[in-house]
Amino acid sequence: MIILGRDRSELLARWALPLAVLAFFAATASGYGVFRDELYYIACARHLDWGYVDHPPLVALIAWLTRLLVGDSWLALRMLSAVAAAGTVLLVGDTARELGGGRWARLLAQVLAATAPVYLSLFSIYSMNGFDVLIWAGLVRIAVRIFSGGSGRLWLVFGVLSGIGLQNKIDVVLLAAGLVAGLLLTRRFDVFRSRWIWLGGAVATALFVPHVAWQVVHGWPTREFVANAQRNKITPLGPIGFVAKQFVMAGPFGFSFALAGLGWLLAGSKARAFRPIGWAALVVLGVLAASVSKPYYFAPALTLLFPAAGVVLETWTSGRFERPLRAVALLAAASILVALPLVKPVLTEDAYVRSAAALGIRPGTDENHRIGRLPQFFADMHGWRELAEAVAAVNAALPAEDRARACVYGRNYGEAAAIEYFGPALGLPPAISQHNSYWIWGPGWCTGDVILIVGGTLADHIDDFASVEPAGVFRCADCMPYESDLTIWVARGLKVPIAKAWNAEKSYD
């Protein structure tokens, strides 16, 4: 009975917070509405392929499978993100135990992962970023097990998960490179003398080859996309600015604890076997800080540092005043939840604005865009159905002959994806765009005879068509400003064949 009691207690300690996280994200899944990228991933699922301009195929494949089961439901997709959040918290706690920590180290590591502002944001929507964090957490868990004496055969499992991760987001290669650097810096040459790490690398490569082949066939579009984004879209921070932003991403206490965990991994006497993990985290941070990167790109690497933070803080707080010190550490880690409404949509828009003003926080963005009263992350959850309805009203007013041959042109993937998602129920024709993967998908059966163009000015369109007339305006108070006050144009008579016009211009950014 005592053994059963201990088992039950251990099970509760391991699963209580992950299940609470799952329930929280599931209960708050609706947020402010569907997010721009969610619409795009659903559109990608309609064009299933081995790759897309701005991401590998896994996120579209999962959306495609979900579509088969429950239809095009963005709320169903967010349930998968909730599961990923819970899985991340679980794995981070298990890694803390594998590092030599006790029950309290696991709890603190889980609390850090459950309350990190960047995770509260990323897991709020369906995207490759949430799965990326989960995959890194799984890879770290496997690596720590190997370094603590586990079988070298686990490198095969590491390879399989890495290959899957690369089909989700290419940044998994940063973790692999960091671990290789860490093994070399710590002179763990014995690992390279084992065939298992090479077989694991071969498996990861084999799983990733289809996406690489897709890149080759399409002229390496992701390389062009990244270069354009770094040059024109992402706000440069510089190394110091990037590192400083991590105190926002993980919370001031959370990132401070993470840095303590990093110090323990690199210098702690009991962390000698895990030194490669510490070097991997440092390499990832250095690479991202030295490049033009968004602050949240470092988020997956926190799954290396939070478990170590739990161990080091458990060690520092053991002895006299153990319980009050640990309670203070937990409260410090969880105190960032005061800022929850700033990173996750849990308040009404008006309440958010009041809350942000009370805290002295101005809405922000990682991109070179003007913003309104909401940060870009929240603004991009507004207006998509209303945009489709505005276009549908223009379409309904067209003569029957024009409606039969009309198509809709969106200037970016968000506009086109919104038309694709909401349009069928509103009687809208197909949507096309020359932005990102929409350019690769081409104009379809659109002839160019009648095109409803979302946004732009008369000067942008008049040279390409025989006639261009304004037919409506879409306004949205809480969208990104560049998505509001959009004129909906009816353009007739494209002057050149649409295939020629299509190939003349594309936008990868």
XYZ file of C-alpha atoms in Angstrom:
509
model
C 0.000 0.000 0.000
C 2.886 2.360 0.776
C 4.434 1.599 -2.616
C 1.122 2.202 -4.340
C 0.778 5.472 -2.460
C 4.222 6.596 -3.577
C 3.507 5.624 -7.152
C 0.260 7.561 -7.073
C 2.018 10.573 -5.582
C 4.778 10.418 -8.196
C 2.225 10.124 -10.979
C 0.351 13.133 -9.666
C 3.539 15.168 -9.333
C 4.509 14.375 -12.917
C 1.147 14.880 -14.623
C -0.766 17.480 -12.581
C 0.671 20.616 -14.185
C 0.772 19.276 -17.775
C -2.900 18.337 -17.516
C -3.714 21.739 -16.034
C -1.882 23.379 -18.952
C -3.841 21.253 -21.421
C -7.127 22.263 -19.800
C -6.164 25.952 -19.765
C -5.211 26.130 -23.435
C -8.252 24.110 -24.467
C -10.586 26.360 -22.459
C -9.119 29.559 -23.916
C -8.603 28.300 -27.463
C -10.992 30.656 -29.254
C -9.055 33.794 -28.341
C -9.873 36.744 -30.594
C -10.536 34.537 -33.602
C -8.629 32.741 -36.310
C -5.024 33.835 -36.849
C -3.587 34.866 -40.226
C -1.106 31.958 -40.372
C -3.726 29.397 -39.377
C -5.718 30.280 -42.480
C -2.559 29.916 -44.533
C -1.721 26.480 -43.094
C -5.240 25.310 -43.913
C -4.736 26.608 -47.458
C -1.426 24.723 -47.609
C -3.292 21.562 -46.588
C -5.373 21.977 -49.755
C -2.131 22.001 -51.746
C -0.332 19.151 -50.007
C 3.301 18.980 -51.075
C 6.815 18.250 -49.767
C 7.402 21.900 -49.042
C 6.245 25.495 -49.092
C 8.063 28.767 -49.597
C 8.117 29.661 -45.912
C 8.030 26.305 -44.104
C 8.458 22.533 -44.496
C 5.393 20.308 -44.958
C 4.568 18.852 -41.529
C 2.273 21.644 -40.336
C 0.239 21.337 -43.562
C 0.160 17.539 -43.350
C -1.243 17.673 -39.809
C -3.838 20.217 -40.946
C -4.718 17.920 -43.863
C -5.206 14.943 -41.538
C -7.291 17.049 -39.159
C -9.369 18.224 -42.105
C -10.124 14.609 -43.016
C -11.366 13.930 -39.491
C -13.236 17.100 -38.504
C -13.168 19.415 -41.521
C -11.544 22.843 -41.793
C -11.740 23.733 -38.110
C -9.118 26.120 -36.806
C -10.366 25.455 -33.263
C -9.659 21.739 -33.706
C -6.141 22.623 -34.815
C -5.665 24.713 -31.695
C -6.499 21.662 -29.603
C -3.370 20.076 -31.065
C -1.383 23.100 -29.919
C -2.835 22.638 -26.434
C -1.600 19.034 -26.462
C 1.823 20.251 -27.593
C 1.924 22.720 -24.700
C 1.109 20.002 -22.190
C 3.645 17.639 -23.760
C 6.356 20.295 -23.538
C 5.704 20.875 -19.842
C 5.768 17.126 -19.206
C 9.042 16.584 -21.090
C 10.777 19.548 -19.479
C 9.937 18.142 -16.046
C 11.119 14.659 -16.994
C 14.388 16.099 -18.270
C 14.956 17.854 -14.937
C 14.637 14.474 -13.214
C 17.036 12.891 -15.698
C 19.554 15.647 -14.953
C 19.589 14.434 -11.358
C 16.933 16.680 -9.906
C 14.253 15.646 -7.474
C 10.543 16.239 -7.435
C 10.954 19.924 -6.676
C 13.374 20.444 -9.594
C 10.785 18.894 -11.876
C 8.041 21.124 -10.502
C 10.047 24.319 -10.965
C 11.072 23.328 -14.493
C 7.433 22.643 -15.339
C 6.313 25.957 -13.853
C 8.926 27.810 -15.906
C 7.699 26.121 -19.092
C 4.027 26.598 -18.211
C 4.347 30.323 -17.506
C 6.944 31.500 -20.038
C 5.252 34.345 -21.942
C 6.630 33.151 -25.273
C 5.087 29.714 -24.753
C 1.767 31.204 -23.693
C 1.730 32.992 -27.046
C 3.072 30.257 -29.312
C 0.755 27.560 -27.997
C -2.279 29.850 -28.270
C -2.523 29.251 -32.002
C -1.902 26.421 -34.437
C 1.518 26.801 -36.008
C 4.782 25.012 -36.643
C 6.319 27.008 -33.767
C 4.430 25.167 -31.045
C 5.344 21.790 -32.512
C 8.926 23.009 -32.826
C 9.128 23.641 -29.079
C 7.665 20.197 -28.354
C 10.109 18.487 -30.716
C 13.092 20.258 -29.171
C 11.866 19.220 -25.724
C 11.729 15.618 -26.924
C 15.201 15.791 -28.475
C 16.669 17.284 -25.310
C 15.024 14.554 -23.253
C 16.635 11.876 -25.452
C 20.060 13.564 -25.453
C 20.099 13.928 -21.670
C 19.180 10.265 -21.291
C 22.078 9.283 -23.551
C 24.542 11.498 -21.673
C 23.396 10.115 -18.331
C 24.328 6.596 -19.387
C 21.503 5.529 -21.690
C 22.041 3.235 -24.629
C 23.774 4.680 -27.678
C 20.968 3.168 -29.742
C 18.869 6.110 -28.591
C 20.678 8.162 -31.230
C 18.462 6.366 -33.717
C 15.390 7.667 -31.895
C 17.040 11.089 -31.812
C 17.550 10.829 -35.577
C 13.942 9.888 -36.283
C 12.607 12.757 -34.178
C 15.136 15.162 -35.729
C 14.006 14.176 -39.209
C 10.391 14.766 -38.260
C 11.403 18.054 -36.665
C 13.209 19.178 -39.809
C 10.020 18.530 -41.769
C 8.355 20.944 -39.351
C 10.950 23.704 -39.005
C 14.523 23.792 -40.236
C 15.878 25.338 -37.025
C 16.222 21.808 -35.605
C 19.555 21.809 -37.418
C 20.715 24.461 -34.923
C 20.187 22.063 -32.030
C 22.017 19.278 -33.848
C 24.909 21.587 -34.712
C 25.025 22.867 -31.151
C 25.220 19.357 -29.750
C 27.997 18.413 -32.170
C 29.899 21.549 -31.138
C 29.297 20.701 -27.485
C 30.601 17.158 -27.919
C 33.726 18.474 -29.630
C 34.335 21.205 -27.048
C 33.983 18.725 -24.185
C 36.205 16.226 -25.989
C 33.534 13.549 -26.045
C 35.145 11.878 -29.046
C 33.935 8.499 -27.824
C 30.435 9.429 -28.983
C 31.675 9.863 -32.555
C 33.403 6.487 -32.457
C 30.014 4.850 -32.002
C 28.088 3.966 -35.130
C 24.771 4.911 -33.530
C 25.179 8.687 -33.746
C 26.092 8.373 -37.431
C 23.130 6.113 -38.093
C 20.895 8.577 -36.298
C 22.239 11.369 -38.488
C 21.646 9.254 -41.577
C 18.047 8.603 -40.559
C 17.416 12.320 -39.964
C 18.938 13.144 -43.341
C 16.880 10.502 -45.137
C 13.672 11.845 -43.614
C 14.592 15.385 -44.641
C 15.667 14.574 -48.214
C 12.164 14.915 -49.755
C 11.936 18.524 -48.600
C 15.453 19.273 -49.838
C 14.511 17.782 -53.214
C 11.430 20.031 -53.285
C 13.650 23.056 -52.588
C 15.961 22.107 -55.450
C 13.092 21.644 -57.901
C 11.599 25.035 -56.987
C 14.870 26.971 -56.965
C 15.461 27.149 -53.194
C 12.523 29.470 -52.413
C 13.025 29.305 -48.646
C 16.524 30.736 -48.998
C 15.068 33.663 -50.942
C 12.232 34.027 -48.431
C 14.626 34.182 -45.459
C 16.933 36.663 -47.187
C 14.046 38.972 -48.068
C 12.575 38.747 -44.567
C 15.899 39.551 -42.920
C 16.514 42.447 -45.285
C 13.060 44.046 -45.382
C 10.695 42.608 -42.791
C 12.327 41.663 -39.475
C 13.331 44.462 -37.123
C 17.089 44.111 -36.422
C 17.925 43.921 -32.729
C 21.668 43.332 -32.578
C 23.242 40.752 -30.228
C 22.644 42.681 -27.003
C 19.095 43.572 -27.988
C 18.310 39.976 -28.898
C 19.569 38.648 -25.559
C 17.757 41.415 -23.665
C 14.509 40.429 -25.396
C 14.782 36.966 -23.853
C 13.949 38.483 -20.472
C 10.608 39.375 -22.072
C 10.201 36.038 -23.860
C 10.784 33.893 -20.752
C 9.972 36.523 -18.145
C 12.605 38.383 -16.071
C 12.811 35.668 -13.432
C 12.321 32.876 -15.940
C 15.269 33.877 -18.110
C 17.405 34.685 -15.077
C 16.741 31.161 -13.798
C 17.475 29.819 -17.297
C 20.844 31.592 -17.283
C 21.593 30.026 -13.901
C 20.761 26.670 -15.455
C 23.113 27.437 -18.335
C 25.897 28.282 -15.879
C 25.334 24.982 -14.068
C 25.447 23.009 -17.311
C 28.716 24.674 -18.312
C 30.504 24.697 -14.957
C 28.619 22.629 -12.351
C 30.606 19.709 -10.952
C 27.576 17.417 -11.130
C 26.760 18.515 -14.660
C 29.961 17.294 -16.295
C 28.170 14.610 -18.324
C 25.707 17.206 -19.625
C 28.206 19.873 -20.736
C 27.331 19.357 -24.438
C 23.770 20.464 -23.648
C 25.018 23.722 -22.177
C 27.283 24.414 -25.125
C 24.439 23.629 -27.512
C 22.256 26.264 -25.838
C 25.095 28.783 -26.021
C 25.732 28.054 -29.690
C 22.038 28.463 -30.549
C 21.861 31.747 -28.636
C 25.040 33.022 -30.289
C 23.935 32.155 -33.822
C 20.512 33.739 -33.418
C 21.843 36.835 -31.644
C 24.432 37.397 -34.379
C 21.853 37.157 -37.170
C 18.683 39.082 -37.983
C 16.220 36.990 -35.973
C 12.935 37.446 -34.195
C 13.249 37.080 -30.398
C 10.952 34.061 -30.212
C 13.301 32.027 -32.405
C 15.206 31.127 -29.226
C 12.068 29.775 -27.543
C 12.728 26.075 -28.338
C 16.163 26.312 -26.703
C 14.540 27.168 -23.377
C 13.670 23.464 -23.170
C 17.426 22.911 -22.647
C 17.692 25.516 -19.892
C 14.492 25.227 -17.850
C 15.272 21.666 -16.654
C 18.772 22.719 -15.616
C 17.298 25.741 -13.853
C 15.092 23.421 -11.818
C 18.099 21.352 -10.745
C 20.325 24.276 -9.835
C 17.608 26.058 -7.859
C 16.734 22.848 -6.043
C 20.397 22.584 -5.050
C 20.701 26.210 -3.966
C 17.565 26.121 -1.824
C 18.228 22.830 -0.030
C 18.999 22.906 3.684
C 17.754 25.537 6.122
C 14.657 27.482 5.140
C 14.213 25.070 2.263
C 10.457 25.309 1.970
C 10.102 29.093 2.170
C 12.992 29.622 -0.249
C 11.495 27.223 -2.752
C 8.088 28.802 -2.358
C 9.644 32.190 -3.125
C 11.347 30.754 -6.221
C 8.067 29.274 -7.455
C 6.208 32.518 -6.849
C 8.929 34.450 -8.661
C 8.713 32.146 -11.668
C 4.922 32.287 -11.737
C 4.741 36.046 -11.121
C 5.009 36.640 -14.861
C 1.391 35.478 -15.118
C 0.498 39.053 -14.180
C 1.350 39.822 -17.790
C -0.737 36.937 -19.178
C -3.260 39.231 -20.962
C -0.359 40.874 -22.801
C 0.719 37.665 -24.523
C -2.415 35.528 -24.731
C -5.913 36.691 -25.720
C -7.866 36.195 -22.502
C -9.447 39.669 -22.203
C -11.700 41.663 -24.474
C -9.882 44.073 -26.751
C -10.928 47.096 -24.690
C -9.908 45.390 -21.460
C -6.552 44.495 -22.979
C -5.926 48.112 -23.946
C -6.738 49.275 -20.415
C -4.556 46.557 -18.879
C -1.608 47.348 -21.138
C -1.924 51.068 -20.415
C -2.003 50.401 -16.658
C 1.239 48.422 -16.971
C 2.830 51.023 -19.209
C 3.098 48.587 -22.128
C 2.764 49.764 -25.708
C 1.677 47.324 -28.437
C 4.591 45.970 -30.408
C 5.722 43.929 -33.377
C 8.891 42.139 -34.468
C 8.372 43.387 -38.020
C 8.716 46.711 -39.798
C 5.019 47.575 -39.708
C 2.935 50.349 -38.239
C 0.589 49.010 -35.562
C -2.701 50.075 -34.024
C -3.945 49.703 -30.485
C -3.258 45.940 -30.434
C 0.106 44.185 -30.846
C 0.552 42.434 -34.177
C 0.005 38.975 -32.664
C -3.475 40.008 -31.505
C -4.293 42.209 -34.499
C -3.707 39.284 -36.847
C -6.640 37.493 -35.202
C -9.110 40.108 -36.421
C -11.114 40.866 -39.508
C -10.657 37.849 -41.736
C -14.288 36.812 -42.048
C -15.329 40.440 -42.348
C -12.855 40.879 -45.209
C -14.374 37.911 -47.027
C -17.855 39.325 -46.454
C -16.815 42.695 -47.892
C -15.429 41.013 -51.002
C -18.547 38.839 -51.245
C -20.739 41.952 -51.255
C -18.788 43.323 -54.210
C -18.975 39.984 -55.990
C -22.742 39.729 -55.460
C -23.226 43.137 -57.101
C -21.468 42.080 -60.314
C -23.454 41.173 -63.426
C -24.016 37.431 -63.687
C -21.641 37.185 -66.644
C -18.828 38.779 -64.632
C -19.492 36.649 -61.571
C -19.137 33.510 -63.671
C -15.560 34.364 -64.667
C -14.363 36.369 -61.660
C -11.578 35.451 -59.276
C -10.211 37.241 -56.196
C -6.654 38.529 -55.847
C -5.123 39.019 -52.394
C -1.933 41.004 -52.004
C -0.687 38.644 -49.315
C -1.252 35.081 -48.134
C -3.475 36.190 -45.253
C -5.994 37.899 -47.520
C -5.993 35.074 -50.063
C -6.286 32.395 -47.371
C -9.184 34.230 -45.714
C -11.059 34.233 -49.039
C -10.315 30.524 -49.500
C -11.504 29.668 -45.997
C -14.621 31.802 -45.669
C -15.372 32.352 -49.352
C -17.185 29.146 -50.368
C -19.997 29.740 -47.880
C -20.290 33.329 -49.150
C -20.444 32.403 -52.827
C -16.976 33.732 -53.594
C -14.821 32.493 -56.467
C -11.329 31.091 -55.840
C -8.561 33.294 -54.457
C -5.118 33.768 -55.929
C -2.020 35.653 -54.801
C 1.604 36.098 -55.782
C 2.753 36.002 -52.177
C 4.832 33.083 -50.872
C 3.444 29.640 -51.718
C 0.430 31.120 -53.489
C 2.773 32.157 -56.284
C 3.930 28.561 -56.721
C 0.319 27.366 -56.804
C -0.278 29.686 -59.738
C -3.403 31.429 -61.033
C -5.441 28.224 -61.439
C -8.320 28.687 -63.835
C -8.394 32.449 -63.383
C -8.272 34.026 -66.828
C -7.760 37.652 -65.854
C -11.021 38.724 -67.476
C -12.515 39.852 -64.153
C -10.461 40.062 -60.958
C -11.580 41.431 -57.595
C -8.393 42.959 -56.171
C -8.100 43.465 -52.432
C -6.231 46.668 -51.621
C -3.695 48.814 -53.385
C -4.282 52.061 -55.243
C -5.612 52.805 -58.695
C -2.071 53.551 -59.826
C -0.987 50.069 -58.734
C -3.460 48.387 -61.083
C -4.514 50.668 -63.918
C -1.587 49.896 -66.241
C -2.338 46.160 -66.148
C -6.053 46.187 -67.024
C -8.399 47.682 -69.562
C -10.512 49.085 -66.714
C -10.266 49.297 -62.919
C -13.135 50.539 -60.749
C -13.495 50.885 -56.953
C -16.447 48.831 -55.727
C -16.144 48.701 -51.952
C -13.975 49.436 -48.927
C -13.022 47.117 -46.082
C -12.392 48.736 -42.705
C -11.271 46.994 -39.525
C -10.660 48.781 -36.247
C -8.389 46.176 -34.639
C -6.618 44.640 -37.639
C -3.076 45.565 -38.532
C -3.330 49.060 -40.077
C -2.148 47.804 -43.461
C -5.161 45.442 -43.500
C -7.703 48.221 -42.954
C -9.171 50.829 -45.294
C -8.665 48.499 -48.235
C -10.357 49.401 -51.481
C -11.862 46.416 -53.289
C -11.305 46.951 -56.998
C -13.072 45.355 -59.935
C -10.440 44.973 -62.632
C -11.423 43.840 -66.123
C -9.417 42.820 -69.149
C -5.884 41.889 -68.108
C -3.718 43.243 -70.927
C -1.304 40.292 -71.128
C -1.891 36.541 -70.731
C -2.227 35.769 -67.039
C 0.603 33.204 -67.158
C 2.968 35.912 -68.402
C 1.773 38.393 -65.800
C 2.152 35.737 -63.111
C 5.727 34.856 -63.948
C 6.709 38.505 -64.140
C 6.279 39.107 -60.431
C 6.405 37.174 -57.172
C 6.749 38.102 -53.510
C 8.666 35.857 -51.117
C 8.839 37.530 -47.697
